[in-house]
Amino acid sequence: MSACAGDGRDVLSVLADRDGVDPVHVVLVELDPTLAEAARQYATDAGLMNVEVRIADAGHANSYRDAVPADLVLLCGVFGNISDDDVRRTVSAVPQLAAPGATVVWTRSRRVPDLTPQIRSWFADSGCEEVSWNAPADDLFSVGVHRFTGSPTPLDPTATWFRFLTEGDVTPSAVQSQP
């Protein structure tokens, strides 16, 4: 399951290289219809039959109905585009998204103020153990990988976890990072 999946290349290219491996069911959630169509086309061209692309708002829990709990949850390209409160709310929703033992992958810039230490703590609070943390000293990107070791909870289809920020939005992090 991938939130804000874009054209799905990160997941679909890996699946396309898995010749002879048992097929998996993939749900990509993407609001932009052009990107969603590109993902569908990529899956078709690669012969991937178990890919469902949903044109839906990834910040709304209802977008994941019948797709969770998932064994792999991708939250890549999300946390740098939403408020700090929404990041926390989304991480707290992992028990609604992840199956026992699921892998959760997320990304975030480490621009000042660096929220990644807090995000890592929020994952621990949500029943996840850190498997890997990649934060190169010569770059600002970071990638976290966690394993969900907690107890899943039912999806609350009425919940909204996040909304993407627009140009006019100001968050506490944005205010703090300005000179």
Short mmCIF file of C-alpha atoms in Angstrom, two decimals:
data_model
loop_
_atom_site.label_atom_id
_atom_site.label_comp_id
_atom_site.label_asym_id
_atom_site.label_seq_id
_atom_site.Cartn_x
_atom_site.Cartn_y
_atom_site.Cartn_z
CA MET A 1 0.00 0.00 0.00
CA SER A 2 1.45 3.31 -1.07
CA ALA A 3 0.09 6.70 0.02
CA CYS A 4 0.60 9.60 -2.41
CA ALA A 5 1.95 7.03 -4.85
CA GLY A 6 2.48 9.33 -7.82
CA ASP A 7 3.02 7.23 -10.93
CA GLY A 8 3.94 4.22 -8.78
CA ARG A 9 7.36 3.74 -10.33
CA ASP A 10 9.06 3.11 -6.99
CA VAL A 11 6.87 0.06 -6.33
CA LEU A 12 5.97 -1.08 -9.82
CA SER A 13 9.53 -1.18 -11.16
CA VAL A 14 10.52 -3.52 -8.33
CA LEU A 15 7.50 -5.75 -8.95
CA ALA A 16 8.20 -5.87 -12.68
CA ASP A 17 11.64 -7.37 -11.91
CA ARG A 18 10.21 -10.20 -9.77
CA ASP A 19 9.92 -12.87 -12.49
CA GLY A 20 8.61 -16.15 -11.12
CA VAL A 21 7.88 -14.76 -7.67
CA ASP A 22 4.41 -15.14 -6.19
CA PRO A 23 2.26 -12.18 -7.19
CA VAL A 24 1.33 -9.59 -4.61
CA HIS A 25 -1.68 -7.31 -4.41
CA VAL A 26 -0.75 -3.63 -4.57
CA VAL A 27 -2.89 -0.60 -3.81
CA LEU A 28 -1.59 2.79 -4.90
CA VAL A 29 -3.45 5.85 -3.63
CA GLU A 30 -2.91 8.98 -5.72
CA LEU A 31 -5.10 12.07 -6.04
CA ASP A 32 -3.70 13.33 -9.35
CA PRO A 33 -5.56 11.53 -12.18
CA THR A 34 -2.68 12.00 -14.65
CA LEU A 35 -0.20 10.34 -12.29
CA ALA A 36 -2.72 7.62 -11.42
CA GLU A 37 -3.25 6.86 -15.12
CA ALA A 38 0.53 6.70 -15.62
CA ALA A 39 0.70 4.14 -12.80
CA ARG A 40 -2.07 2.08 -14.38
CA GLN A 41 -0.32 2.18 -17.74
CA TYR A 42 3.03 1.22 -16.21
CA ALA A 43 1.41 -1.75 -14.45
CA THR A 44 -0.32 -2.85 -17.65
CA ASP A 45 2.83 -2.51 -19.74
CA ALA A 46 4.80 -4.50 -17.14
CA GLY A 47 2.16 -7.26 -17.07
CA LEU A 48 1.34 -6.66 -13.41
CA MET A 49 -2.18 -7.95 -12.82
CA ASN A 50 -2.70 -7.32 -9.11
CA VAL A 51 -2.23 -3.56 -9.05
CA GLU A 52 -5.12 -1.34 -8.01
CA VAL A 53 -4.68 2.39 -8.50
CA ARG A 54 -7.12 4.52 -6.56
CA ILE A 55 -7.69 8.14 -7.48
CA ALA A 56 -8.33 9.31 -3.96
CA ASP A 57 -7.06 11.63 -1.25
CA ALA A 58 -4.37 9.72 0.66
CA GLY A 59 -5.05 11.84 3.74
CA HIS A 60 -8.52 10.32 4.15
CA ALA A 61 -8.73 6.93 5.83
CA ASN A 62 -11.61 5.85 3.60
CA SER A 63 -9.16 5.76 0.68
CA TYR A 64 -7.65 2.60 2.20
CA ARG A 65 -10.85 0.59 2.68
CA ASP A 66 -10.32 -3.06 1.79
CA ALA A 67 -6.57 -2.43 1.32
CA VAL A 68 -5.46 -2.66 4.93
CA PRO A 69 -3.98 -4.08 6.99
CA ALA A 70 -1.03 -4.17 4.56
CA ASP A 71 2.29 -5.98 4.78
CA LEU A 72 4.12 -2.99 3.30
CA VAL A 73 3.11 0.63 3.97
CA LEU A 74 4.87 3.35 1.99
CA LEU A 75 4.64 6.91 3.32
CA CYS A 76 7.25 8.39 0.99
CA GLY A 77 7.09 12.00 -0.12
CA VAL A 78 4.32 12.72 2.37
CA PHE A 79 5.84 14.02 5.61
CA GLY A 80 7.62 16.99 4.02
CA ASN A 81 4.37 18.29 2.55
CA ILE A 82 2.08 18.24 5.56
CA SER A 83 2.01 19.99 8.94
CA ASP A 84 3.92 18.58 11.90
CA ASP A 85 0.61 17.79 13.62
CA ASP A 86 -0.54 15.91 10.52
CA VAL A 87 2.72 13.93 10.47
CA ARG A 88 2.08 12.88 14.06
CA ARG A 89 -1.56 12.01 13.30
CA THR A 90 -0.50 9.94 10.27
CA VAL A 91 2.17 8.04 12.19
CA SER A 92 -0.38 7.38 14.95
CA ALA A 93 -2.63 5.81 12.30
CA VAL A 94 -0.07 3.12 11.40
CA PRO A 95 -1.91 0.52 13.55
CA GLN A 96 -4.89 1.05 11.21
CA LEU A 97 -2.76 0.55 8.10
CA ALA A 98 -0.23 -2.14 8.96
CA ALA A 99 -0.54 -5.89 9.45
CA PRO A 100 1.46 -7.52 12.26
CA GLY A 101 5.11 -7.56 11.21
CA ALA A 102 4.51 -5.10 8.35
CA THR A 103 7.30 -2.95 7.01
CA VAL A 104 6.69 0.81 7.02
CA VAL A 105 8.92 3.01 4.86
CA TRP A 106 8.86 6.81 5.12
CA THR A 107 10.91 9.78 3.94
CA ARG A 108 11.49 13.29 5.21
CA SER A 109 13.98 16.11 4.69
CA ARG A 110 16.18 17.02 7.65
CA ARG A 111 16.01 20.76 6.99
CA VAL A 112 16.06 22.91 10.13
CA PRO A 113 14.14 22.40 12.27
CA ASP A 114 14.72 18.68 11.79
CA LEU A 115 11.53 16.83 12.73
CA THR A 116 12.96 13.36 12.00
CA PRO A 117 14.04 12.57 15.59
CA GLN A 118 10.48 13.27 16.73
CA ILE A 119 9.00 11.24 13.86
CA ARG A 120 11.17 8.28 14.81
CA SER A 121 9.89 8.60 18.38
CA TRP A 122 6.28 8.76 17.16
CA PHE A 123 6.80 5.52 15.23
CA ALA A 124 8.04 3.86 18.42
CA ASP A 125 4.97 5.19 20.26
CA SER A 126 2.77 3.69 17.51
CA GLY A 127 4.11 0.17 18.00
CA CYS A 128 6.95 0.20 15.49
CA GLU A 129 10.57 -0.80 15.91
CA GLU A 130 13.19 0.86 13.78
CA VAL A 131 14.85 -1.46 11.28
CA SER A 132 16.90 1.06 9.33
CA TRP A 133 17.65 4.79 9.30
CA ASN A 134 19.43 6.29 6.30
CA ALA A 135 20.43 9.93 6.69
CA PRO A 136 23.58 10.71 4.71
CA ALA A 137 25.74 13.41 6.30
CA ASP A 138 26.25 15.15 2.95
CA ASP A 139 22.55 15.44 2.08
CA LEU A 140 19.30 16.46 3.75
CA PHE A 141 17.10 13.50 2.78
CA SER A 142 16.35 10.64 5.13
CA VAL A 143 14.63 7.29 4.82
CA GLY A 144 13.22 5.41 7.76
CA VAL A 145 12.21 1.76 7.79
CA HIS A 146 10.18 0.37 10.67
CA ARG A 147 8.54 -2.94 11.50
CA PHE A 148 5.08 -2.80 12.99
CA THR A 149 5.18 -4.91 16.15
CA GLY A 150 2.05 -3.50 17.75
CA SER A 151 -1.54 -4.62 17.56
CA PRO A 152 -3.56 -3.58 14.52
CA THR A 153 -6.69 -1.54 15.08
CA PRO A 154 -9.73 -1.29 12.81
CA LEU A 155 -9.68 1.38 10.14
CA ASP A 156 -11.75 4.42 11.06
CA PRO A 157 -13.07 5.33 7.60
CA THR A 158 -14.21 8.75 8.83
CA ALA A 159 -10.72 9.88 9.87
CA THR A 160 -8.65 12.48 8.07
CA TRP A 161 -4.97 12.17 8.89
CA PHE A 162 -3.44 14.90 6.75
CA ARG A 163 -3.83 17.44 4.00
CA PHE A 164 -1.09 18.71 1.75
CA LEU A 165 0.08 22.21 2.49
CA THR A 166 -0.39 24.91 -0.12
CA GLU A 167 1.80 27.94 -0.78
CA GLY A 168 -0.14 30.13 1.64
CA ASP A 169 0.04 27.70 4.54
CA VAL A 170 2.46 28.43 7.35
CA THR A 171 3.37 25.70 9.82
CA PRO A 172 5.30 25.99 13.07
CA SER A 173 8.29 24.32 11.34
CA ALA A 174 8.16 26.78 8.47
CA VAL A 175 8.09 29.74 10.85
CA GLN A 176 10.97 28.33 12.92
CA SER A 177 13.13 27.66 9.86
CA GLN A 178 12.90 31.21 8.57
CA PRO A 179 15.78 33.53 9.59
#
